[in-house]
Short mmCIF file of C-alpha atoms and ligand atoms in Angstrom, two decimals:
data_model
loop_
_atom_site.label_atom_id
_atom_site.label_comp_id
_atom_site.label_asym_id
_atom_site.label_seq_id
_atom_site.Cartn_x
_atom_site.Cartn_y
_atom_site.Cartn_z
CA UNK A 21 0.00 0.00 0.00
CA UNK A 22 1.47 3.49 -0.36
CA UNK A 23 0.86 6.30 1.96
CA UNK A 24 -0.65 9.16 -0.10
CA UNK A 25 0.53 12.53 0.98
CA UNK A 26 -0.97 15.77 1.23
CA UNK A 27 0.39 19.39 2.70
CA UNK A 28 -1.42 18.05 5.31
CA UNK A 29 1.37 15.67 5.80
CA UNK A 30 1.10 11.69 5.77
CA UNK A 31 -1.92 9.65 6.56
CA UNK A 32 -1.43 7.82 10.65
CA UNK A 33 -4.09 7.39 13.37
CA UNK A 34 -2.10 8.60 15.80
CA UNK A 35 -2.19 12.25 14.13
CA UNK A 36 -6.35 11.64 14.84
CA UNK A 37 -5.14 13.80 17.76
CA UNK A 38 -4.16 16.58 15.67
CA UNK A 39 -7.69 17.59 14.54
CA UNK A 40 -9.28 17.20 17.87
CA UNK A 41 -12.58 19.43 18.02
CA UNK A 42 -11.32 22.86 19.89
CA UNK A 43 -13.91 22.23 22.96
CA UNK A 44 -12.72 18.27 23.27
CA UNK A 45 -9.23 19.50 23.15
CA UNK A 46 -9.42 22.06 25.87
CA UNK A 47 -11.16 19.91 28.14
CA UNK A 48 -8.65 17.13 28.13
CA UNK A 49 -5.88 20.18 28.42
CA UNK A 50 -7.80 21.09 31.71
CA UNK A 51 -8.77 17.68 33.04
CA UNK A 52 -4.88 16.76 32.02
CA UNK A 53 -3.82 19.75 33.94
CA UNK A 54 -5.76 19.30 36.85
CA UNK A 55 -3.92 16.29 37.04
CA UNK A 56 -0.47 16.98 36.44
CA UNK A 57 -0.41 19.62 39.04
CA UNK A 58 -1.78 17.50 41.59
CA UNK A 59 0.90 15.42 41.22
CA UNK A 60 3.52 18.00 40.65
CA UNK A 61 2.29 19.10 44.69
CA UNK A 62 1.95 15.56 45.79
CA UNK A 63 5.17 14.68 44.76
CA UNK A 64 7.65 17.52 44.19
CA UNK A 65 8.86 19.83 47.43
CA UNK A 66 9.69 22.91 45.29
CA UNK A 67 6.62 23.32 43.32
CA UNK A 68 4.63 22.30 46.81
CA UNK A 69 6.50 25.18 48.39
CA UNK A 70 5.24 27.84 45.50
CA UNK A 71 1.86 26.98 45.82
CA UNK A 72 1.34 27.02 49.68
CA UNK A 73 3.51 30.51 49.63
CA UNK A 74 0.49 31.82 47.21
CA UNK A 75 -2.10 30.10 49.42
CA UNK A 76 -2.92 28.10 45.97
CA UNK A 77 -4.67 24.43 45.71
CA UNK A 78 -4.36 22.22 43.10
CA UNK A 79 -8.57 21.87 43.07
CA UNK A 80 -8.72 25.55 42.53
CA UNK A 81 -8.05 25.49 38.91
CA UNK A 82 -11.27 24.58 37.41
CA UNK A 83 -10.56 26.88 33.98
CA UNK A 84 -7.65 26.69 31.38
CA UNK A 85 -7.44 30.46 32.47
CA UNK A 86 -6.43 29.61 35.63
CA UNK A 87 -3.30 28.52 34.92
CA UNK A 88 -1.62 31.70 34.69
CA UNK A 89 -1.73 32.38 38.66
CA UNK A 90 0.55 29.33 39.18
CA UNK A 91 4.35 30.18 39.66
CA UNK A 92 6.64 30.28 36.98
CA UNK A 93 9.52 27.50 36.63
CA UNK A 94 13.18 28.31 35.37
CA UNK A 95 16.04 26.96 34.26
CA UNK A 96 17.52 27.56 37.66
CA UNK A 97 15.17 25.67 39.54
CA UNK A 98 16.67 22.46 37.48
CA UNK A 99 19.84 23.61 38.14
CA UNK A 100 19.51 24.66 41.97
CA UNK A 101 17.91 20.94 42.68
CA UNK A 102 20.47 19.18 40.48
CA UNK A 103 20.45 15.87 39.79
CA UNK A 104 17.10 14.42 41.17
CA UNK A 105 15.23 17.60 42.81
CA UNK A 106 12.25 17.83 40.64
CA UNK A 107 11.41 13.93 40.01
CA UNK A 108 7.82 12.88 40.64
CA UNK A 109 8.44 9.47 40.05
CA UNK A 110 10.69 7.36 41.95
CA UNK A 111 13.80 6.26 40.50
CA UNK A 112 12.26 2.77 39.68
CA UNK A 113 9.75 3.92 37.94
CA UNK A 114 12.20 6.08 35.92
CA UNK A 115 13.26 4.54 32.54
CA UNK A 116 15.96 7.39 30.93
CA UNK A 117 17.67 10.31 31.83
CA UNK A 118 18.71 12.70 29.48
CA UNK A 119 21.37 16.01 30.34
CA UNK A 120 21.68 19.08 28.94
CA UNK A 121 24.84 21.28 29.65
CA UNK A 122 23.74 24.34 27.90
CA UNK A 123 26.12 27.11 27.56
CA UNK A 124 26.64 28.03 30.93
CA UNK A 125 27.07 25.95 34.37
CA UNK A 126 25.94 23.21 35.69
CA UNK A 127 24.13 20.10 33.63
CA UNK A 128 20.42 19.69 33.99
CA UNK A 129 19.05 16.17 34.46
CA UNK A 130 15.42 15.21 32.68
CA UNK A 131 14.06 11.91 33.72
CA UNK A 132 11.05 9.88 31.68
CA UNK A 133 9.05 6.73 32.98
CA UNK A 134 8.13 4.56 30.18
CA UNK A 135 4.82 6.14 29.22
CA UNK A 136 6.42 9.42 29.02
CA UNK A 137 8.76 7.53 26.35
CA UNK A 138 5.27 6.42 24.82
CA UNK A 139 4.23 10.11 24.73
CA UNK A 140 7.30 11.04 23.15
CA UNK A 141 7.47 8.05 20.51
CA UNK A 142 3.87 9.55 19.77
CA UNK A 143 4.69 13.05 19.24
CA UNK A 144 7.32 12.38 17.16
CA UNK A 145 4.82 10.14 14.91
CA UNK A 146 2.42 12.47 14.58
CA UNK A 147 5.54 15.60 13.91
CA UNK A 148 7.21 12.80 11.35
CA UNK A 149 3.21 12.15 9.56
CA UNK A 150 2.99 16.35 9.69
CA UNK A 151 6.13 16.12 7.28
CA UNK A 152 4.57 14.02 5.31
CA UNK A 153 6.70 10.93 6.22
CA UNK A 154 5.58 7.06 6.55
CA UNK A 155 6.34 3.62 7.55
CA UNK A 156 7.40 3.80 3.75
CA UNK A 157 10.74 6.39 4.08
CA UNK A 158 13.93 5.26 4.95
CA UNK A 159 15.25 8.11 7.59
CA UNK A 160 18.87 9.11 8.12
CA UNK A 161 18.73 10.51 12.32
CA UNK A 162 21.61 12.56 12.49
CA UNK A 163 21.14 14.22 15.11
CA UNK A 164 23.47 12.61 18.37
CA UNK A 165 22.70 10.19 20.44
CA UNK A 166 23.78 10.05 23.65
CA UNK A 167 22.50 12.51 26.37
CA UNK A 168 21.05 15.02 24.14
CA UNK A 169 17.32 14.64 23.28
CA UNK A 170 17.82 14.90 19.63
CA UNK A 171 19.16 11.14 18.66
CA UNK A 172 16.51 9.18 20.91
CA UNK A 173 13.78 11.16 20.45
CA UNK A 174 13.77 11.29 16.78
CA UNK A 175 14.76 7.64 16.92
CA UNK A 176 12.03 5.83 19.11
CA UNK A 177 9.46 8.30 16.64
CA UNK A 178 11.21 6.88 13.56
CA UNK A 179 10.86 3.33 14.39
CA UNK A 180 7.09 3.61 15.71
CA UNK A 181 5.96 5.22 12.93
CA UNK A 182 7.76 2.23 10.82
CA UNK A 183 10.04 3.68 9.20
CA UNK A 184 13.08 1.73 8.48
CA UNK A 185 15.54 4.35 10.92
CA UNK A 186 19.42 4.41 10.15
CA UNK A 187 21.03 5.84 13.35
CA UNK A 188 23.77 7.24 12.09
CA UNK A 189 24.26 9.69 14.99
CA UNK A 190 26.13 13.09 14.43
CA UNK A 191 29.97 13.41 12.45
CA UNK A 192 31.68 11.48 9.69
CA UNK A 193 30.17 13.35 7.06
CA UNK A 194 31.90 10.96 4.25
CA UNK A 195 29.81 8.49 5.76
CA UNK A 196 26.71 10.51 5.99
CA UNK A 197 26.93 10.89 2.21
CA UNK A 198 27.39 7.53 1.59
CA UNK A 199 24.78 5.90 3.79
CA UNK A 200 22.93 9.10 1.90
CA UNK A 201 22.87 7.99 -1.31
CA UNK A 202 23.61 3.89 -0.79
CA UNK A 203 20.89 3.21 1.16
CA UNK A 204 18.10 5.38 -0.75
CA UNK A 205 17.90 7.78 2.27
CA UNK A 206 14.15 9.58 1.93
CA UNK A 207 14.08 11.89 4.83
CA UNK A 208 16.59 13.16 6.93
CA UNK A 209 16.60 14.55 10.59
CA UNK A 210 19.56 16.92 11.62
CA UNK A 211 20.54 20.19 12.84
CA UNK A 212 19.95 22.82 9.62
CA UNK A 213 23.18 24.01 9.75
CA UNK A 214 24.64 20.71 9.41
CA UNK A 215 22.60 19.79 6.76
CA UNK A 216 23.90 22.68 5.49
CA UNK A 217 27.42 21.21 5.85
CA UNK A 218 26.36 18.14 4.50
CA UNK A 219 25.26 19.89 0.85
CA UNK A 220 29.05 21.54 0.64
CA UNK A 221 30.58 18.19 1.59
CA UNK A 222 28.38 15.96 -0.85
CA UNK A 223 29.18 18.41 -3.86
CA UNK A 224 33.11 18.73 -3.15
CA UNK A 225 32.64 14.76 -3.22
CA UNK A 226 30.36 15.01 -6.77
CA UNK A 227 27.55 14.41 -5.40
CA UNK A 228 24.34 16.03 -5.78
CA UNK A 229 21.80 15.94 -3.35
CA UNK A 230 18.77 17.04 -6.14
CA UNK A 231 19.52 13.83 -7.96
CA UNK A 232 18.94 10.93 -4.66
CA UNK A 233 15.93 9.87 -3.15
CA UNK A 234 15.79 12.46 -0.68
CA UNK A 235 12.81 14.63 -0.21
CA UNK A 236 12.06 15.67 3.33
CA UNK A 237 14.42 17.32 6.07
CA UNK A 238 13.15 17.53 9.26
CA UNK A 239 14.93 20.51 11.32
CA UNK A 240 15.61 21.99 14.38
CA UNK A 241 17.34 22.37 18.08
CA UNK A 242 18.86 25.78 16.99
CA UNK A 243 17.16 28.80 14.85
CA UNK A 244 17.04 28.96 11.32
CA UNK A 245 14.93 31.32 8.85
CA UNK A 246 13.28 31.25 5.63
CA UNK A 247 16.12 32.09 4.03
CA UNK A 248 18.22 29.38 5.15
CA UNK A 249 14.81 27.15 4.10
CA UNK A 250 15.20 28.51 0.63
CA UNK A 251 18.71 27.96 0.36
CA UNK A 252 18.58 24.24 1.41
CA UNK A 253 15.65 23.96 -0.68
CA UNK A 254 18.05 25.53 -3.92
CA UNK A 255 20.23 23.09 -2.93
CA UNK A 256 18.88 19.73 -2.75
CA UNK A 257 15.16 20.30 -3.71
CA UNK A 258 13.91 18.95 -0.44
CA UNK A 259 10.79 20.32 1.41
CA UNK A 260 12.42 21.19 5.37
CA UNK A 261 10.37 20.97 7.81
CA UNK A 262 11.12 23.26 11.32
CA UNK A 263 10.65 21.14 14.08
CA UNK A 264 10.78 22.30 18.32
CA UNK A 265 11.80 20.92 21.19
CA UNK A 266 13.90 20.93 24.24
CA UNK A 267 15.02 18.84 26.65
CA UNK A 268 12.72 20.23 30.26
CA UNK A 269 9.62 19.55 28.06
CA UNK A 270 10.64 16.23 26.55
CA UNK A 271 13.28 16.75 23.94
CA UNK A 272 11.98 17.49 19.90
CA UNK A 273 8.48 17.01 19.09
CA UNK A 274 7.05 19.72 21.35
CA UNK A 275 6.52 21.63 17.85
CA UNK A 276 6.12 20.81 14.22
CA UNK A 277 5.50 22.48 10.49
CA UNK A 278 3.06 20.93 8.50
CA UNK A 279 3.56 21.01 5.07
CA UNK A 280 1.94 24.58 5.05
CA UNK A 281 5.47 25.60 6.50
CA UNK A 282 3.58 28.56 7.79
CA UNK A 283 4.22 28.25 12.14
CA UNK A 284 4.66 24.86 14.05
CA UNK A 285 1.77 23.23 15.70
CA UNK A 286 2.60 22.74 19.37
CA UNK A 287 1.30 19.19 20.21
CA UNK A 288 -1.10 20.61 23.04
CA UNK A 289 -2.79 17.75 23.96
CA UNK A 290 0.32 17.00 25.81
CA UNK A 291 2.00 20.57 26.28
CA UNK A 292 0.14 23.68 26.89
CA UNK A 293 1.51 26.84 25.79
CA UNK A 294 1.54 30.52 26.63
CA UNK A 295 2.97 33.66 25.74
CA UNK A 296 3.84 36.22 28.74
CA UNK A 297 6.09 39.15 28.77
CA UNK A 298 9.75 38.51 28.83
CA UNK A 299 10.20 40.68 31.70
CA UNK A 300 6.73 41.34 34.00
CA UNK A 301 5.65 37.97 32.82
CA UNK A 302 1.84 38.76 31.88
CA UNK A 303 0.19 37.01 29.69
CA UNK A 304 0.37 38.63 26.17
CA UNK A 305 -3.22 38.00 23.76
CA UNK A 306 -2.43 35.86 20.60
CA UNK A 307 -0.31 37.36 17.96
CA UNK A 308 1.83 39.19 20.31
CA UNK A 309 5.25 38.22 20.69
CA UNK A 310 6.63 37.26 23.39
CA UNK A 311 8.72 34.44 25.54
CA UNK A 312 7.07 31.04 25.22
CA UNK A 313 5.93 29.14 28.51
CA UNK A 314 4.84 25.95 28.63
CA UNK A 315 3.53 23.68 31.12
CA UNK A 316 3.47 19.62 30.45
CA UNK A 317 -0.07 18.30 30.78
CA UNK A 318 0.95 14.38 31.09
CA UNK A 319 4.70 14.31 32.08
CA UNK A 320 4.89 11.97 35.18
CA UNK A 321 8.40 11.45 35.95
CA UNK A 322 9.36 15.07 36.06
CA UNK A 323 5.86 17.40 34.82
CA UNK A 324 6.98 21.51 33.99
CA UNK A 325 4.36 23.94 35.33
CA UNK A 326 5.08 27.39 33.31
CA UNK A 327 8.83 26.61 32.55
CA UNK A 328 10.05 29.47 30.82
CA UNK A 329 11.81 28.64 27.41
CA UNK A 330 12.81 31.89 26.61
CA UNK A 331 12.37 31.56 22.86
CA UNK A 332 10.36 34.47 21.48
CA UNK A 333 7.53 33.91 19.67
CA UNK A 334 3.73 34.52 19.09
CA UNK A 335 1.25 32.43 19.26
CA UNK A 336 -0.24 32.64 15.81
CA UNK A 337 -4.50 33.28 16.25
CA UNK A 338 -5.44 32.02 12.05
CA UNK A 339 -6.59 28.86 11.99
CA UNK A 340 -3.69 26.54 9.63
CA UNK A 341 -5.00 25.58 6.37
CA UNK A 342 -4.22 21.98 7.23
CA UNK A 343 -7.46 21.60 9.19
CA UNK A 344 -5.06 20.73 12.50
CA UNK A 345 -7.30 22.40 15.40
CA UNK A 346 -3.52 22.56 17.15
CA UNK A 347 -2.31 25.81 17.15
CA UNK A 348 0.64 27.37 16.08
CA UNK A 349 3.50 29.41 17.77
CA UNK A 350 6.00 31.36 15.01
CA UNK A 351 9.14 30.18 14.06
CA UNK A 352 11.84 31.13 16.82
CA UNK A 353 14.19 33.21 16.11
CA UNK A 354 15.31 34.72 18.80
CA UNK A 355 15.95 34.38 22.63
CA UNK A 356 15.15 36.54 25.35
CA UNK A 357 18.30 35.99 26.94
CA UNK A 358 20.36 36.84 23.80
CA UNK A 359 20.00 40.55 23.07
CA UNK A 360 23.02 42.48 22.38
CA UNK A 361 22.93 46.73 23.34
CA UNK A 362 24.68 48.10 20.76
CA UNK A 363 24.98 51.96 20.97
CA UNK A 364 21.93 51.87 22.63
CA UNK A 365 20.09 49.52 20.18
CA UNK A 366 19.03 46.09 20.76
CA UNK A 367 20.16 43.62 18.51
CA UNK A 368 19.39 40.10 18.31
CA UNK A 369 22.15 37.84 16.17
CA UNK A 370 19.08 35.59 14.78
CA UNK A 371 18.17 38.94 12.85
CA UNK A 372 21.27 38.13 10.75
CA UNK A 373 20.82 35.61 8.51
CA UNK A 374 17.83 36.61 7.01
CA UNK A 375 19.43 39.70 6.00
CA UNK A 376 22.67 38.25 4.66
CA UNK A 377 21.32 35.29 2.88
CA UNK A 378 19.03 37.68 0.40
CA UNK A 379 22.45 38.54 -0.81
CA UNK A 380 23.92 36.61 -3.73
CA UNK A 381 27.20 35.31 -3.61
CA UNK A 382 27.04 34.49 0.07
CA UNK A 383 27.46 30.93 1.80
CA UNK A 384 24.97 30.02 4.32
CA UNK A 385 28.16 29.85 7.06
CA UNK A 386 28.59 33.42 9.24
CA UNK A 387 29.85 33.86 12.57
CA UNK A 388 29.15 36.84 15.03
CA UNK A 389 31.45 37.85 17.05
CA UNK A 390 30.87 40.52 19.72
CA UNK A 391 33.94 42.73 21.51
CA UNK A 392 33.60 45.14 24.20
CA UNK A 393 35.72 48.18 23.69
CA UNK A 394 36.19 51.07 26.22
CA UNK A 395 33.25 49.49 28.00
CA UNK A 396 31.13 49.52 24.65
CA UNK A 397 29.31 46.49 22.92
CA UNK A 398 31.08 45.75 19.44
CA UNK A 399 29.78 43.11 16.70
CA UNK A 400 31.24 41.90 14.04
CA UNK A 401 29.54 39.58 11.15
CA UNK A 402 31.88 37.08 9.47
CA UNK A 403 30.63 35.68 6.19
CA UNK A 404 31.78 33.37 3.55
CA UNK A 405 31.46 34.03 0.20
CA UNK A 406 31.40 31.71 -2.94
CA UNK A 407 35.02 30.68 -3.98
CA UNK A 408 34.06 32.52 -7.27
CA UNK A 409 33.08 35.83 -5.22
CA UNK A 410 36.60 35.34 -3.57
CA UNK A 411 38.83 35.20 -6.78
CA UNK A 412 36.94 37.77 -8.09
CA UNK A 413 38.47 41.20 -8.76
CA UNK A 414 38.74 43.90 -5.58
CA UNK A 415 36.01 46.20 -6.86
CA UNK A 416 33.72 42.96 -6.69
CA UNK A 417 34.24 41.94 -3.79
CA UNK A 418 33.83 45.49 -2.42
CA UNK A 419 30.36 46.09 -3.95
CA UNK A 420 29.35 42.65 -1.98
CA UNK A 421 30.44 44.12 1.44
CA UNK A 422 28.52 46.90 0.26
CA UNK A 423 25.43 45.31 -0.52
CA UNK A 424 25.89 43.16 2.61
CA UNK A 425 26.47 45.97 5.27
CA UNK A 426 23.54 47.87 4.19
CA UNK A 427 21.47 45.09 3.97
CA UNK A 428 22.18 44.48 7.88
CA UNK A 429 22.07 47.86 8.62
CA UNK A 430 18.39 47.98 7.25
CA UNK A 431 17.74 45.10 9.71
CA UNK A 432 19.25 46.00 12.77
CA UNK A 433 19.09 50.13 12.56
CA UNK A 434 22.35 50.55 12.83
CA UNK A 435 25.81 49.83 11.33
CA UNK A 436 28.00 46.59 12.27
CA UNK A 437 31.22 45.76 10.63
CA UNK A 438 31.05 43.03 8.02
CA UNK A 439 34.11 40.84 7.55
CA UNK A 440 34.07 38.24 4.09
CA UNK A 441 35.82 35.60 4.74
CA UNK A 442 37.01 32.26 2.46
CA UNK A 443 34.62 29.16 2.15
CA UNK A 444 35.62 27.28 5.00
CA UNK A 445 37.13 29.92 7.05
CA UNK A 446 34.03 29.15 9.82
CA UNK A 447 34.00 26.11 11.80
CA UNK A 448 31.56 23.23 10.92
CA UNK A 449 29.34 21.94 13.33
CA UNK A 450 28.20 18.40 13.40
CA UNK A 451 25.11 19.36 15.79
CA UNK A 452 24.13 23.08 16.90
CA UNK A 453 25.87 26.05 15.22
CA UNK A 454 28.10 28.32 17.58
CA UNK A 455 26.81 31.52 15.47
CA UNK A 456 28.05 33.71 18.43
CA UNK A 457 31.33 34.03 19.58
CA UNK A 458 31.37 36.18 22.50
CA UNK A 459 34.74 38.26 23.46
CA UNK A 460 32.84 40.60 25.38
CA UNK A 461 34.94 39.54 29.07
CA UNK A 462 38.03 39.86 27.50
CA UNK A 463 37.38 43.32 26.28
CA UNK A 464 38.45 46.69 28.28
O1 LIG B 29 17.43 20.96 21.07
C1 LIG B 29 15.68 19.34 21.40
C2 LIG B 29 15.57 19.15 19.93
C3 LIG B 29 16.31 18.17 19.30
C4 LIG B 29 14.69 19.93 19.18
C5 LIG B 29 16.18 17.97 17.93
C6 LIG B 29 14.56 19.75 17.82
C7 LIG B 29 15.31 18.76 17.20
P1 LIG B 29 17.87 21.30 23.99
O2 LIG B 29 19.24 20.83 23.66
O3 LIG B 29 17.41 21.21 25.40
O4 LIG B 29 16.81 20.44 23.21
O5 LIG B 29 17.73 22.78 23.47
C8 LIG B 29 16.50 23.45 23.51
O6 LIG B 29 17.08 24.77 21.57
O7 LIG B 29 14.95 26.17 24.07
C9 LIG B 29 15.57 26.56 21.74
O8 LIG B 29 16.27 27.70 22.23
C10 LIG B 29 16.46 25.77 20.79
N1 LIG B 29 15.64 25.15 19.73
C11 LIG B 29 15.22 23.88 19.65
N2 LIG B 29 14.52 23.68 18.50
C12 LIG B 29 14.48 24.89 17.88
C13 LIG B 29 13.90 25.37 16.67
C14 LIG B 29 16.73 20.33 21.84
N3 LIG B 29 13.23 24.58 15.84
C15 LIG B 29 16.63 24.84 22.93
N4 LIG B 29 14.04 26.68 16.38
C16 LIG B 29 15.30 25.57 22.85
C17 LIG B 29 14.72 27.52 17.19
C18 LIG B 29 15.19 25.82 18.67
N5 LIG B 29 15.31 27.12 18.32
#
């Protein structure tokens, strides 16, 4: 039998979920709420603590609504109770941890009992149907396994949905192209900018990606635009589909596009979102952006009331032409926690690559790197340009950095110097970009 596919991705019961009538939906968020915060202040001393300081009872939340007067969590609180502090489930009835060391300080620990793995598997079915991919594909997982989310999570999906899953992990690019294009690889699940790296690679080995089997990417654990989507899809002629995760919630398959590629659903039958105010933490309406907060509605080995992500986004209030009743947060592109005050003006780095990638004769590979000088926030955008672009004469290479340094400046609202650099002068990365190098301490 072959699966047919539509934009509204691949046929599989489990996505049944997906189109859930809006008033069924929300009252198995609230009933699944109810729940999870009852346990959460059965079970876990911190989140107990919160409550009884705000003289709040589980039983008082009797509307969706309600869940906005419940205390925030943050990354610190994972931190501050490392390894074990948050666990609602006892150790026995724990099946996998994963770890996340972030950028800064100490690890975080996430724990799963088995039917959390179930809810995962199932997530990542219905975000690998969204794409429009069946027990029919042949997916490459890429992204690592080990203690990151990424390899597992994608993996378990992969092989519930059917699919015959080759987990190749992260690195060994060779390889990569050779399992690529030997084993009639259909879809492929990795970091964008190593796919990215995988499209250089593959053509300095004479291969093209347009001519293989290959037709779906599925995306994510860092930020990438539409630009970058339309420069993969130049490249190799697949369809790449954003997908959203992270590692408190359950690891990918908290958000995926459907083959709209207009916003990802958030799978919130099983994690409820909101959007509040990066800094008084309100709620903001739909449409607003804002920093994305989500609470996990059937988590039992470690549930997340209100962790805040800080990603930026909005949820999006238009219905998706799919017919999903799930709604749809915009593509993140920025964090809260990553603006840069640049004479006075804030800058995020994810404004970048939009800006230099509508410029012909760049590579998708550019580096930021912020400086502090006499107390004062510098930045500097590296960018590689084509190896034709490179041995071209002065004057064209001038008129590039032109073109590129007022394109920025239109996006930012200010000027930032603009270095071109070789192909290859930026390091590859086999799983998320470093897109920020940050000098600022060393600076006077
Ligand atoms: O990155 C989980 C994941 C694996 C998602 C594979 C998608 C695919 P963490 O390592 O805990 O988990 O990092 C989570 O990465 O808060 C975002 O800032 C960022 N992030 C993840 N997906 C996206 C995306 C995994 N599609 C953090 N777009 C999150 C933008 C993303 N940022």
């Amino acid at each position: 039998m072959t699966t047919s596919v539509t934009r509204a991705g691949a046929f599989h019961p489990a996505s049944a979920l997906d189109y859930l009538p809006l008033a069924q939906l929300r009252e198995l968020q609230l009933a699944r709420l109810q729940a999870i915060v009852t346990r959460a202040y059965g079970r876990v001393t911190l989140f107990r603590d919160r409550l009884d300081q705000r003289g709040l009872r589980p039983e008082q939340l009797t509307n969706l609504t309600h869940c906005a007067e419940l205390p925030f969590t943050e990354k610190a609180d994972l931190r501050d109770t490392y390894p074990f502090g948050l666990f609602a489930s006892p150790l026995s009835e724990v099946v996998r941890l994963h770890s996340s060391s972030g950028t800064t300080g100490k690890p975080i620990v996430v724990a799963y009992t088995q039917a959390d793995v179930d809810v995962w598997s199932s997530v990542m079915v219905r975000s690998f149907a969204a794409c429009g991919i069946s027990h029919e594909d042949v997916i490459q997982n890429a992204y690592g396994y080990g203690l990151f989310t990424g390899g597992l999570g994608a993996h378990y999906g992969a092989e519930a949905l059917g699919a015959a899953v080759i987990p190749i992990s992260g690195g060994n690019t060779d390889r990569q192209i050779m399992v690529l294009r030997d084993f009639g690889v259909t879809a492929i699940c990795c970091t964008p900018s190593y796919f990215v790296h995988l499209i250089e690679r593959a053509r300095e080995m004479g291969i093209d990606l347009r001519t293989l089997p290959l037709r779906v990417g599925v995306f994510g654990a860092e930020p990438w635009t539409d630009a970058m989507r339309a420069r993969i899809h130049a490249d190799s002629n697949i369809r790449a589909h954003d997908i959203y995760g992270l590692s408190e919630i359950i690891g990918p398959g908290v958000g995926i596009e459907c083959g709209e590629l207009s916003g990802l659903h958030i799978f919130e039958d099983h994690f409820y979102p909101e959007i509040v105010d990066p800094v008084s933490g309100r709620p903001l309406p739909d449409g607003e952006e804002g920093e994305l907060v989500l609470t996990t509605l059937s988590k039992q080995a470690m549930p997340m009331i209100r962790y805040r992500t800080h990603d930026m986004t909005a949820l999006l209030p238009e219905p998706c032409a799919c017919g999903r009743t799930l709604r749809r947060i915009r593509r993140i592109t920025r964090r809260s926690d990553d603006m840069i005050i640049l004479r006075g003006v804030n800058v995020y780095p994810g404004q970048v690559e939009s800006a230099l990638l509508a410029v012909e004769g760049t590579l998708p590979h550019y580096q930021i790197v912020l400086t502090r000088k006499k107390g004062l926030d510098q930045m500097e955008v590296q960018v590689e340009v084509t190896a034709e672009v490179f041995g071209d004469t002065v004057g064209a290479l001038e008129t590039l950095h032109e073109r590129l340094s007022a394109a920025i400046e239109t996006v930012l609202g200010l000027h930032v110097e603009v270095r071109l650099v070789e192909p290859h002068t930026i390091e590859r990365s086999i799983g998320k970009a470093k897109r920020v190098i940050d000098r600022r301490q060393e600076g006077d």
